[in-house]
PDB file of C-alpha atoms (C1' of nucleotides) in Angstrom:
ATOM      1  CA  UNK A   1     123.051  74.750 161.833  1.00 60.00           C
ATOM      2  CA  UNK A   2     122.864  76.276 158.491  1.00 90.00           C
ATOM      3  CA  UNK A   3     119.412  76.621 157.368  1.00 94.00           C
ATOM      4  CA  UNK A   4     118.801  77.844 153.519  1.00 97.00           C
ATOM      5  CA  UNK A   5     119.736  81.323 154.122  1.00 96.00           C
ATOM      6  CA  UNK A   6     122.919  80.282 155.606  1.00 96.00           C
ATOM      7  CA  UNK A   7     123.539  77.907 152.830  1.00 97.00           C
ATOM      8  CA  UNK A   8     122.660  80.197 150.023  1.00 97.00           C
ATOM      9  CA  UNK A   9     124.803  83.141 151.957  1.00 96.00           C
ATOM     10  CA  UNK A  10     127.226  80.349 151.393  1.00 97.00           C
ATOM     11  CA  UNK A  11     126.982  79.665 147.911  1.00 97.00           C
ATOM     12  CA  UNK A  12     126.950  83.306 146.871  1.00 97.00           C
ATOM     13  CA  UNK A  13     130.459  83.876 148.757  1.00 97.00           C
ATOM     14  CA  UNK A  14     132.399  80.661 146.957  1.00 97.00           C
ATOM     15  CA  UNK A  15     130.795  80.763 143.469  1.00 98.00           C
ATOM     16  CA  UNK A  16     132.560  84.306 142.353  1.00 98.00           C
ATOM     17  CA  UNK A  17     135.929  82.211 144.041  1.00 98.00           C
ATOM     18  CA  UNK A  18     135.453  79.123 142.374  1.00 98.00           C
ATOM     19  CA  UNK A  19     134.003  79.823 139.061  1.00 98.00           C
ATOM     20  CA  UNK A  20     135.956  78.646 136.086  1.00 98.00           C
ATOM     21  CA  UNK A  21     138.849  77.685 138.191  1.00 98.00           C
ATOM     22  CA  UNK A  22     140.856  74.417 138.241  1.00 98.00           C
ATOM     23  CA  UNK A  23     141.381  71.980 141.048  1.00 98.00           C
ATOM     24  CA  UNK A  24     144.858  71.416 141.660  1.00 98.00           C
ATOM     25  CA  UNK A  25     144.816  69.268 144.874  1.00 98.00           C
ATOM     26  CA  UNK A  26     142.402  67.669 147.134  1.00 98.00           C
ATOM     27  CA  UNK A  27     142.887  67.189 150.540  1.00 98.00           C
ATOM     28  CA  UNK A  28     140.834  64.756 152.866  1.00 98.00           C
ATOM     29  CA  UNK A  29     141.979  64.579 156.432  1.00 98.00           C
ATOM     30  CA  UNK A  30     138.580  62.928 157.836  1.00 98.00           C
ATOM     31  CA  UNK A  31     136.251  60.972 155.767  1.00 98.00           C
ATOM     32  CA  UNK A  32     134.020  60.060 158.809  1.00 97.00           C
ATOM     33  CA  UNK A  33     131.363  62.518 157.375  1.00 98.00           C
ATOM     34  CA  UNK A  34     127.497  61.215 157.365  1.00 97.00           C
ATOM     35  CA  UNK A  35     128.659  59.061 154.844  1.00 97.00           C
ATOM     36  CA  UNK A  36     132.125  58.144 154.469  1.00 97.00           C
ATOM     37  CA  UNK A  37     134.407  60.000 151.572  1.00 98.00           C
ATOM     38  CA  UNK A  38     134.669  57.856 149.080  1.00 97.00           C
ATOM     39  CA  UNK A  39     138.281  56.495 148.659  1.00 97.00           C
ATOM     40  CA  UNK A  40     138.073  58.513 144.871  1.00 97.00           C
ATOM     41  CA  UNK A  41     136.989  61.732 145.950  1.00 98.00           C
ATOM     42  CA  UNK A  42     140.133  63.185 145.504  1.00 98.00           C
ATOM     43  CA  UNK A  43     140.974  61.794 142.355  1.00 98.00           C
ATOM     44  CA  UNK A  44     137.553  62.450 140.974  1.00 98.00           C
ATOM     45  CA  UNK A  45     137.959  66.480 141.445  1.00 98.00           C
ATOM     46  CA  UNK A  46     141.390  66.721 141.012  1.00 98.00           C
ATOM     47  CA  UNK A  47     142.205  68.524 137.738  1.00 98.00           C
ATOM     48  CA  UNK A  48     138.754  68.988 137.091  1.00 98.00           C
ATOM     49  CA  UNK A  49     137.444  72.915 136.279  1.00 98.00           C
ATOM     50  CA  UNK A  50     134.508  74.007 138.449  1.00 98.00           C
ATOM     51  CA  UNK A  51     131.835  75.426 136.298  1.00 98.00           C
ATOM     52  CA  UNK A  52     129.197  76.674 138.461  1.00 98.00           C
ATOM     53  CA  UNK A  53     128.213  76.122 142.379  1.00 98.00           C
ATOM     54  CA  UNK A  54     124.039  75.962 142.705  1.00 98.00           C
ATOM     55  CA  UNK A  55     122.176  74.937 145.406  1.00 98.00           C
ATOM     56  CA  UNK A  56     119.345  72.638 145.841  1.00 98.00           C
ATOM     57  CA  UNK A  57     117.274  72.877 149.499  1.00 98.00           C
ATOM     58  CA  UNK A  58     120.357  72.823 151.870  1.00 98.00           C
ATOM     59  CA  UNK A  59     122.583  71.094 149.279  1.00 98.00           C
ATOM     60  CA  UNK A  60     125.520  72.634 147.325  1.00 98.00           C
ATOM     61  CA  UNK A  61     126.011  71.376 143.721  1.00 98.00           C
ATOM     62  CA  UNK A  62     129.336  72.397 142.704  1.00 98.00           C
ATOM     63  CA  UNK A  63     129.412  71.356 139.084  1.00 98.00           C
ATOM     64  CA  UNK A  64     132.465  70.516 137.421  1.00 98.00           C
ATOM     65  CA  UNK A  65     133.169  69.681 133.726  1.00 98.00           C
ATOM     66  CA  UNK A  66     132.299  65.898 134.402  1.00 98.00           C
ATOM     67  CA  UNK A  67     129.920  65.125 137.334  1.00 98.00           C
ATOM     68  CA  UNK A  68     129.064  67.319 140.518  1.00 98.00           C
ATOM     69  CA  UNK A  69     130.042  67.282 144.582  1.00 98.00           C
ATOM     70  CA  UNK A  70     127.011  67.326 146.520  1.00 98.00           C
ATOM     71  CA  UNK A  71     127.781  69.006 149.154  1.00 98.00           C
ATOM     72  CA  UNK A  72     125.709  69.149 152.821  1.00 98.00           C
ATOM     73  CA  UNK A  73     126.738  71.313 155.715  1.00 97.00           C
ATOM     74  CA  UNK A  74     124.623  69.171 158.388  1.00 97.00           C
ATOM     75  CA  UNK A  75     124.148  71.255 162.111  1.00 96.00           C
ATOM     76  CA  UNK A  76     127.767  72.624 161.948  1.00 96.00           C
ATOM     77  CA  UNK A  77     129.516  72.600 158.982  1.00 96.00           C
ATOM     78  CA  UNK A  78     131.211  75.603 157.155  1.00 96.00           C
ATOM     79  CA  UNK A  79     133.040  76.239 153.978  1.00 97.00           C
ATOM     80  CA  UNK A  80     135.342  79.414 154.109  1.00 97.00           C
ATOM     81  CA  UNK A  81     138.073  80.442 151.269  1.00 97.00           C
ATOM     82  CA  UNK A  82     141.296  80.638 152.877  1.00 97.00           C
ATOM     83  CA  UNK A  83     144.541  81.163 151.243  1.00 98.00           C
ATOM     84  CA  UNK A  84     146.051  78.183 150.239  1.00 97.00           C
ATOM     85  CA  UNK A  85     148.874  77.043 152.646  1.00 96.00           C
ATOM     86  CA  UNK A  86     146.452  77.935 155.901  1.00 97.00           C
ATOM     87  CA  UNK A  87     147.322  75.999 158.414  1.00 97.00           C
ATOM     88  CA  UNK A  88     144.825  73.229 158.748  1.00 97.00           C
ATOM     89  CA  UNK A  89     142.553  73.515 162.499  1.00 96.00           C
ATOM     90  CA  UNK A  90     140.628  70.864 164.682  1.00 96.00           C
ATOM     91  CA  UNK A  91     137.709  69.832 162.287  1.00 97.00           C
ATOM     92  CA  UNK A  92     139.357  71.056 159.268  1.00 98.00           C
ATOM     93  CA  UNK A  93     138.361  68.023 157.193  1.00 98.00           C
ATOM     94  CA  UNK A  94     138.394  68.505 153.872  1.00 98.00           C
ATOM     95  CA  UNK A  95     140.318  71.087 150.990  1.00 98.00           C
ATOM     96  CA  UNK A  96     139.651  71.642 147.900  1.00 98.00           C
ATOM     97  CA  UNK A  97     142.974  73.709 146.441  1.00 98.00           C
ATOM     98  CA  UNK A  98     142.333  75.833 143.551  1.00 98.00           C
ATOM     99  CA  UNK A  99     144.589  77.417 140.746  1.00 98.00           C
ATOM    100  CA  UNK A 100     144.126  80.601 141.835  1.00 98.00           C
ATOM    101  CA  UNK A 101     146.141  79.832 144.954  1.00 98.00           C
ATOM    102  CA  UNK A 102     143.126  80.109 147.062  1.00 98.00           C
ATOM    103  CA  UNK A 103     141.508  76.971 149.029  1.00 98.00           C
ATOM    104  CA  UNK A 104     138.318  75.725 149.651  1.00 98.00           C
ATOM    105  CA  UNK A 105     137.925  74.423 153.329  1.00 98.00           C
ATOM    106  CA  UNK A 106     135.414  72.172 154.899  1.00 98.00           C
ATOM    107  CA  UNK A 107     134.734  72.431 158.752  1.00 97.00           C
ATOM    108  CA  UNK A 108     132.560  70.549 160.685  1.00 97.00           C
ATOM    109  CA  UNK A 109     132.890  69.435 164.281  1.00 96.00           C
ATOM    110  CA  UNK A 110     129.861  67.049 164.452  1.00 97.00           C
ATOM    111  CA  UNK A 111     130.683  66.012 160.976  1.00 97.00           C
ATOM    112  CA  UNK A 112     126.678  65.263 160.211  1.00 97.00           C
ATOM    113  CA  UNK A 113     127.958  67.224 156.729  1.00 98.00           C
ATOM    114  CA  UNK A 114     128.641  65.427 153.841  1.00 98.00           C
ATOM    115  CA  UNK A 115     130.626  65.354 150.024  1.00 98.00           C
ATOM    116  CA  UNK A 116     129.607  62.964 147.463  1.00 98.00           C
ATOM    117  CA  UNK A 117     130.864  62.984 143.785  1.00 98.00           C
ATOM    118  CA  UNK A 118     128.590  61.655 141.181  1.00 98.00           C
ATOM    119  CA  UNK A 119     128.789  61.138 137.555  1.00 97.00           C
ATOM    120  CA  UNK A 120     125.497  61.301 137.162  1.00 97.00           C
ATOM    121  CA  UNK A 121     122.498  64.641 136.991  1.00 97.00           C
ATOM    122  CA  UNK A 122     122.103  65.118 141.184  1.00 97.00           C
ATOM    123  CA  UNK A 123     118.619  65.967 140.209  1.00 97.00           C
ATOM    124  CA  UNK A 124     118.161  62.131 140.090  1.00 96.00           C
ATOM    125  CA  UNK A 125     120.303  61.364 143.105  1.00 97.00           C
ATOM    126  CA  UNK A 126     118.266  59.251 146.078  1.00 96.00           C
ATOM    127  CA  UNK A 127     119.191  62.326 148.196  1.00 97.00           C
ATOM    128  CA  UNK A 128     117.584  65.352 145.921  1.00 97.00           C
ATOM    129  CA  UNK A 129     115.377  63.237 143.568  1.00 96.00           C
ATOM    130  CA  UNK A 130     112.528  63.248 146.488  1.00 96.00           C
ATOM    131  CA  UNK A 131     112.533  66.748 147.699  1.00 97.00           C
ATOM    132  CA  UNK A 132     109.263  69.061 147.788  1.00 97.00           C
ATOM    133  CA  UNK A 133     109.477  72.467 146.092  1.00 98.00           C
ATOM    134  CA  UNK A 134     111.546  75.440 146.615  1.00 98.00           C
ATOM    135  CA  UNK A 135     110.206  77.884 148.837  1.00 98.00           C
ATOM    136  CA  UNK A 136     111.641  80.925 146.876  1.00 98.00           C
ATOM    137  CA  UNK A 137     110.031  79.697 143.749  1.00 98.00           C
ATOM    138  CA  UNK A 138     107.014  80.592 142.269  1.00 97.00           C
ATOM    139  CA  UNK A 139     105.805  76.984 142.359  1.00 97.00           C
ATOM    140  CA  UNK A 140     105.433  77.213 146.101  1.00 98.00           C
ATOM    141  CA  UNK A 141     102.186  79.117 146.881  1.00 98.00           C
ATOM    142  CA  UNK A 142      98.751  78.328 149.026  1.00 98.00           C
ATOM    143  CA  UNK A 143      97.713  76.077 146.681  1.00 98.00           C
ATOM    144  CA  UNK A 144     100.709  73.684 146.718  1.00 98.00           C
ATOM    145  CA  UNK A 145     100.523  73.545 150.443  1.00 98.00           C
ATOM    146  CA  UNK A 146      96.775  73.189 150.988  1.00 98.00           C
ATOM    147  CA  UNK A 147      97.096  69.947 148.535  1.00 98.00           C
ATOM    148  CA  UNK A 148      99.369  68.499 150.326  1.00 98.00           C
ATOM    149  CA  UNK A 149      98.608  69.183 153.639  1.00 98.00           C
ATOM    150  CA  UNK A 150      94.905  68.208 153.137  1.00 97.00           C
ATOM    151  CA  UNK A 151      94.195  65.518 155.214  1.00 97.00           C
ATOM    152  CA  UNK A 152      97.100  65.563 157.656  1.00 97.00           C
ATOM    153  CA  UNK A 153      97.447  65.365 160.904  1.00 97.00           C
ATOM    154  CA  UNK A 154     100.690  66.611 161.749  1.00 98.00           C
ATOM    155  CA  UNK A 155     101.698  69.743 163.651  1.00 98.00           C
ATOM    156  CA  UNK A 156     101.980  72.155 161.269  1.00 98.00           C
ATOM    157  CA  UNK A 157     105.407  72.780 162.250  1.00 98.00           C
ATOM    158  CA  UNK A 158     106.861  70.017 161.642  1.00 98.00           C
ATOM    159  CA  UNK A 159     104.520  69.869 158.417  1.00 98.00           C
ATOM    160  CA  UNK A 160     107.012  73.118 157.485  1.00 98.00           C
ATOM    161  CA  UNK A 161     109.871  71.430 157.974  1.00 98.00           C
ATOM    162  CA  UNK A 162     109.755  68.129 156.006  1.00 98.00           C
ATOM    163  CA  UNK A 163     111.714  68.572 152.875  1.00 97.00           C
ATOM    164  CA  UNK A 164     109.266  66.503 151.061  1.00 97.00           C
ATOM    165  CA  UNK A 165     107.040  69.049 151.503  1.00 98.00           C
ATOM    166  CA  UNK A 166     109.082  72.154 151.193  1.00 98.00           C
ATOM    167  CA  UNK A 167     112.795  72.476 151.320  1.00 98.00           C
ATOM    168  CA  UNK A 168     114.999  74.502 153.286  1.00 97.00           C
ATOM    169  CA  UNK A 169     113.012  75.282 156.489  1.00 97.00           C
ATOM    170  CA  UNK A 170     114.863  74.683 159.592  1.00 97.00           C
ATOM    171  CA  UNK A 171     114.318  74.725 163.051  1.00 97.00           C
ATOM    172  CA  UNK A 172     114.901  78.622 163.227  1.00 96.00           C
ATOM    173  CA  UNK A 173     112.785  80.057 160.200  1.00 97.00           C
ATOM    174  CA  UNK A 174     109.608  77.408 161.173  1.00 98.00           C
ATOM    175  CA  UNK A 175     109.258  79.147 164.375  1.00 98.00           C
ATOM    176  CA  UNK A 176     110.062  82.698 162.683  1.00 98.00           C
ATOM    177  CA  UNK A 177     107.405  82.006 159.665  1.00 98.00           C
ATOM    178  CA  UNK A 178     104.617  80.837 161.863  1.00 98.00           C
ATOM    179  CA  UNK A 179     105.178  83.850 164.280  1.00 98.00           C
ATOM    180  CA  UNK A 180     104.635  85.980 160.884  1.00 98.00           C
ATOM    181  CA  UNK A 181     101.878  84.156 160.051  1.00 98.00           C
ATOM    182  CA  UNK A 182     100.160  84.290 163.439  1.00 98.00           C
ATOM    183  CA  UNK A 183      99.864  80.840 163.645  1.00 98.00           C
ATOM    184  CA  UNK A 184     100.118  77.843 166.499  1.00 98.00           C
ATOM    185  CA  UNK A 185     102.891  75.787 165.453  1.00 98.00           C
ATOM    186  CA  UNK A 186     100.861  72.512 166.986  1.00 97.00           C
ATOM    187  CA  UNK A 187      98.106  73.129 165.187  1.00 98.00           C
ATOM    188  CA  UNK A 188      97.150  70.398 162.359  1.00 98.00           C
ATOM    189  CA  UNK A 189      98.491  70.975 158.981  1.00 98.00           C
ATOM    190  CA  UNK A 190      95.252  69.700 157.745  1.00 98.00           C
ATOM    191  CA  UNK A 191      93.051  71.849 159.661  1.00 97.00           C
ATOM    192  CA  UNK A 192      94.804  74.877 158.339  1.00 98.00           C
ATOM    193  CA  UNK A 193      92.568  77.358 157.124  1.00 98.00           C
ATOM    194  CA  UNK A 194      93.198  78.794 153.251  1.00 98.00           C
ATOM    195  CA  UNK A 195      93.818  82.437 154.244  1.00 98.00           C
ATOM    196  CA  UNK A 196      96.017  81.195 156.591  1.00 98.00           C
ATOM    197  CA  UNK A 197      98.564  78.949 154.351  1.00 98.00           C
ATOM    198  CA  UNK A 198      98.406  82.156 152.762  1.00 98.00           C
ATOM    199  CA  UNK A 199      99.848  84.033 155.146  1.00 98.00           C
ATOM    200  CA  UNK A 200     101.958  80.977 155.820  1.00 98.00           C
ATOM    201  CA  UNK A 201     103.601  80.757 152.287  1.00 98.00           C
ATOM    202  CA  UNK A 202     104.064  84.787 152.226  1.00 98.00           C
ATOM    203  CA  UNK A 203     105.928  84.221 155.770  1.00 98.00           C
ATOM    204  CA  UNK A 204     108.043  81.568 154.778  1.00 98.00           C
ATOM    205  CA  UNK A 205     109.258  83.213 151.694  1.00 98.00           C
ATOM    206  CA  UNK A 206     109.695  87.106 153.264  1.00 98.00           C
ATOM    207  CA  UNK A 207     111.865  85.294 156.357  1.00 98.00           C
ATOM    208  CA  UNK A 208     113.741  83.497 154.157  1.00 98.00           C
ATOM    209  CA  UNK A 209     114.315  86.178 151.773  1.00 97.00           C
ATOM    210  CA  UNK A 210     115.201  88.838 154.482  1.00 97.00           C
ATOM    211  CA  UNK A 211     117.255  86.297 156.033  1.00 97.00           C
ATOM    212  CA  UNK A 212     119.645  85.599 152.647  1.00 97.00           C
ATOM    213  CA  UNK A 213     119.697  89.730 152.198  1.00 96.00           C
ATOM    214  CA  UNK A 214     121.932  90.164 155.779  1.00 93.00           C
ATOM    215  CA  UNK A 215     123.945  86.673 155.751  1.00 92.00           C
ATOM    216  CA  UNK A 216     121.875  84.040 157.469  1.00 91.00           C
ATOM    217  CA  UNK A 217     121.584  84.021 161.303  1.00 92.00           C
ATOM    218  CA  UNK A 218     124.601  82.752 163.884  1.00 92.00           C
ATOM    219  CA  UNK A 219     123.516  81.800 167.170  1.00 89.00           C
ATOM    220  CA  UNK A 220     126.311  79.767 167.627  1.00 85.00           C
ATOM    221  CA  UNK A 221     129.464  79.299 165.294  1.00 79.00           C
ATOM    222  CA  UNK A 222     128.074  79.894 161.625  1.00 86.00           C
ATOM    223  CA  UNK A 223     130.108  81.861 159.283  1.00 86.00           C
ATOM    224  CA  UNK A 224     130.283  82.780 155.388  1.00 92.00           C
ATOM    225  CA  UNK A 225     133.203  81.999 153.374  1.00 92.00           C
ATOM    226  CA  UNK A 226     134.540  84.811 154.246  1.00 92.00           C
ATOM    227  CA  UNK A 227     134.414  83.780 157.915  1.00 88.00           C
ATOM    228  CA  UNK A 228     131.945  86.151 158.951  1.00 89.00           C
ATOM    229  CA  UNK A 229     128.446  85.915 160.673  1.00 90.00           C
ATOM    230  CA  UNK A 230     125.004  86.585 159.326  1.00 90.00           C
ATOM    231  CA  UNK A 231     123.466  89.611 161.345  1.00 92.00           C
ATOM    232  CA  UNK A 232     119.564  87.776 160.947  1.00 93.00           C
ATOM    233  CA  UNK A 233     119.501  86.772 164.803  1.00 93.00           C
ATOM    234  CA  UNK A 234     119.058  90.803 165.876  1.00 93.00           C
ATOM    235  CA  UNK A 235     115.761  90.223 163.820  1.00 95.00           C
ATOM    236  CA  UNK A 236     114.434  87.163 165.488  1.00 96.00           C
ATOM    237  CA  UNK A 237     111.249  87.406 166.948  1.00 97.00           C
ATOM    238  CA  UNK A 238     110.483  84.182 168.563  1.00 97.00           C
ATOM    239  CA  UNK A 239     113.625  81.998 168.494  1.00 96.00           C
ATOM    240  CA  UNK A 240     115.407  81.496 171.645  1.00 96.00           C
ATOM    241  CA  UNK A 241     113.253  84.311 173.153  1.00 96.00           C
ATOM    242  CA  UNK A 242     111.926  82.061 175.791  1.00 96.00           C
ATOM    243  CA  UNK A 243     110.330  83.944 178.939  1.00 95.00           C
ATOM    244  CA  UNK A 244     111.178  87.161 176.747  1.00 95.00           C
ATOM    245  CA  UNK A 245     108.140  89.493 176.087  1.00 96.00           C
ATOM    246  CA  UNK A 246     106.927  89.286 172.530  1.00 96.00           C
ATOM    247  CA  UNK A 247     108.534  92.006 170.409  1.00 96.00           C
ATOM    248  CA  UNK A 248     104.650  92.941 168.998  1.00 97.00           C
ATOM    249  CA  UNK A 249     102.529  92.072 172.349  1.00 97.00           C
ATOM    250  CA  UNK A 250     105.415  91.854 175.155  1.00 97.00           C
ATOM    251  CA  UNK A 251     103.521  89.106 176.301  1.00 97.00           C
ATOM    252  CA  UNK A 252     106.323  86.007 177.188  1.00 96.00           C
ATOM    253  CA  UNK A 253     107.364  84.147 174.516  1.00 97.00           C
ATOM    254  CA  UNK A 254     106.655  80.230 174.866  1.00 96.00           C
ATOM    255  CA  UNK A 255     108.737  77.161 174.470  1.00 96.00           C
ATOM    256  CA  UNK A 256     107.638  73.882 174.000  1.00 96.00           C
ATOM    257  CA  UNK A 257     108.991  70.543 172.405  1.00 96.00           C
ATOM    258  CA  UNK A 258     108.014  69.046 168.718  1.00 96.00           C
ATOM    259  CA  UNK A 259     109.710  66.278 167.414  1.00 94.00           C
ATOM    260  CA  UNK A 260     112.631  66.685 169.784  1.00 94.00           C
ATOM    261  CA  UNK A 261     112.659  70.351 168.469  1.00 96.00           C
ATOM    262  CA  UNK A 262     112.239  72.904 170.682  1.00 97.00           C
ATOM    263  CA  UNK A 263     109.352  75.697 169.370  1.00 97.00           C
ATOM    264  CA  UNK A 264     108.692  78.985 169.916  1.00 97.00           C
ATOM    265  CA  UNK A 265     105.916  81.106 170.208  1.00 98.00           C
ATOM    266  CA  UNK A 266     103.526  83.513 170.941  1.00 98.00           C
ATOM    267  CA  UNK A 267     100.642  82.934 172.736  1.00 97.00           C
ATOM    268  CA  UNK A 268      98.522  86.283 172.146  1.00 98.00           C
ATOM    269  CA  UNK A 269      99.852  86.660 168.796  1.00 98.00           C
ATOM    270  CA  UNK A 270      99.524  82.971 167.053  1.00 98.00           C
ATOM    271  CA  UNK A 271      95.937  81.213 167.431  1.00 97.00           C
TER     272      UNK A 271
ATOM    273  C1'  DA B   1     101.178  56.132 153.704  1.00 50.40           C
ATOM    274  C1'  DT B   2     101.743  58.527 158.013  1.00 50.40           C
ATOM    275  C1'  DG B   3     103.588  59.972 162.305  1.00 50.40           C
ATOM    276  C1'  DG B   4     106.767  59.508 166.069  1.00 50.40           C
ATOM    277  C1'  DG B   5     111.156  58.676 167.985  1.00 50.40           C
ATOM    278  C1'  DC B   6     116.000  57.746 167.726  1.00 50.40           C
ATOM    279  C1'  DA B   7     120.585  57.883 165.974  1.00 50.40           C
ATOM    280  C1'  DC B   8     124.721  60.019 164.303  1.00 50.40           C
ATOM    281  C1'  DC B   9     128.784  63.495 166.793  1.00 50.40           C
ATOM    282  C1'  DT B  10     131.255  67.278 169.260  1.00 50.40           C
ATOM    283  C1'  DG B  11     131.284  71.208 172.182  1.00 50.40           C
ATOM    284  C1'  DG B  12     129.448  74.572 175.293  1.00 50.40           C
ATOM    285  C1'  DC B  13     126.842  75.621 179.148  1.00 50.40           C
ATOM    286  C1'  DT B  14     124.521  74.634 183.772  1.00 50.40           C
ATOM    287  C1'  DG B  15     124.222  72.911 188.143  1.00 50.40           C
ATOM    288  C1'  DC B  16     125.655  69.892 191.724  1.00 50.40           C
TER     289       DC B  16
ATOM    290  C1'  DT C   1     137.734  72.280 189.883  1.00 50.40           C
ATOM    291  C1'  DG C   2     135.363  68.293 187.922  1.00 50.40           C
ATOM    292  C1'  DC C   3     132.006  66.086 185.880  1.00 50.40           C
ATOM    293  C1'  DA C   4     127.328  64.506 184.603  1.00 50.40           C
ATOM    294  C1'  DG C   5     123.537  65.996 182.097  1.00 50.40           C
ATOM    295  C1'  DC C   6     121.363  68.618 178.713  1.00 50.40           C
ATOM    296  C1'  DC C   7     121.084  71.194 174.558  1.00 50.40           C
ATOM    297  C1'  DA C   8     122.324  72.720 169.734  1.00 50.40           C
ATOM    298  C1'  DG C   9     120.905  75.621 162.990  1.00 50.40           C
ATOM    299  C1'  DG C  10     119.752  68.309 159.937  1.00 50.40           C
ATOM    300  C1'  DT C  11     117.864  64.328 158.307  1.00 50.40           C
ATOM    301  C1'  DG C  12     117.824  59.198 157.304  1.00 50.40           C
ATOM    302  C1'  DC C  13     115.991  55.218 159.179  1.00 50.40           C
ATOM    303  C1'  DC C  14     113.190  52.113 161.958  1.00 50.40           C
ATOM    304  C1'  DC C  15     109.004  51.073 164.184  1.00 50.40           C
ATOM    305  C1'  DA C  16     103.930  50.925 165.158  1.00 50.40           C
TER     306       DA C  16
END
DNA sequence: ATGGGCACCTGGCTGC
DNA sequence: TGCAGCCAGGTGCCCA
């Protein structure tokens, strides 16, 4: 579910909440996560001070005075600031109680999320240490992507969305980026011509961005930590438009399958 | 190394 | 009404 808008939407809502507070109790109710929670979890956070929640591609680091939680909301997970003393719901699986009387609270029905302590720098961790660049940062640009995509073969959509490559692009924004950048999302990365990963890279960056400025998109059940939706989805122009007329050409949007993905696009306006 | 496909899991919707 | 089948915002892993 949450791509990187929804996750940084995310992180902006809990770090004002959690900053410099202390964690007075930890409460795991389901450790059946993508990986289990480790038996210390708890006692690893608990009395801890949180110093500062980042993010790294979909990943929240909330870093605490000794080690960090990496933190992964999968397809469906949210974290929302409750008061503490909320009744726990159905996929309510982990809290994190804080000093202030407030309450972190995991959710996450198809629990592909998960929370991992380490005492080590996450930058090193299997999960993060591999990931491509930061598509918000200036080290993403045409001629990042024309290296590495020189020579490849796959559809440039799914090209997009491998983290290797660049982080943070889900199912959603590929479609919505290539639409902007009036390409075919089968097309070979490797065939993709220079003004074109231009236009790519501008795309990718201007949805994302736009995205992050009105709270992510919710198609389905995302919310904030504040429990409320992103408004993005009015601005779609591809995604689950199928059979819709394009919203620059009216002609009917297309939907095919990549990767057991499903893709949208325009005909007329991406060659 | 690269690309393709599957698995993990629950819930909501569609169509018989 | 009930239920089978399909689909969903991610990504690690296995295979050719």
């Amino acid at each position: 579910m949450p791509e990187l808008p929804e996750v940084e939407t995310t992180r902006r809502g809990i770090l004002p909440v959690l900053k410099n507070q202390k964690i007075t109790q930890v409460v795991v109710r389901d450790v059946r996560l993508r990986w289990p929670v480790s038996p210390d979890f708890a006692g690893q956070l608990t009395g801890q001070k949180i110093l500062d929640v980042q993010r790294r591609a979909k990943y929240l680091l909330i870093r605490l005075e000794r080690g960090t939680v990496i933190w992964h909301l999968g397809m469906s997970g949210s974290l929302r600031v409750l008061p503490a003393g909320t009744p726990p719901q159905l996929h309510d699986h982990i809290d994190v109680v804080l000093g202030s009387g407030r309450l972190l609270r995991f959710n996450d029905p198809r629990r592909f999320g998960c929370a991992l302590w380490t005492g080590d720098d996450p930058a090193q961790h299997e999960l993060i240490a591999h990931l491509g660049s930061e598509p918000l940062s200036n080290e993403f640009d045409a001629a990042y992507l024309a290296a590495r995509a020189k020579g490849r073969s796959v559809a440039i959509k799914q090209f997009i969305m491998n983290a290797e490559i660049v982080v943070g692009v889900g199912n959603i924004y590929a479609s919505e980026a290539l639409f902007r950048a009036g390409i075919r999302p089968k097309r070979m990365a490797g065939r993709i011509k220079r003004d074109e990963l231009e236009r790519l890279v501008e795309a990718i960056k201007s949805v994302l961005g736009e995205a992050i400025k009105v709270g992510g998109t919710t198609l389905r059940d995302y919310v904030n930590a504040n429990g409320s939706p992103g408004y993005f989805r009015q601005k779609l122009y591809v995604y689950e438009r199928a059979g819709e007329p394009c919203r620059r050409c009216s002609t009917p949007v297309r939907q095919i399958v990549q990767g057991n993905r499903s893709t949208y696009y325009c005909p007329q306006c991406q060659q």
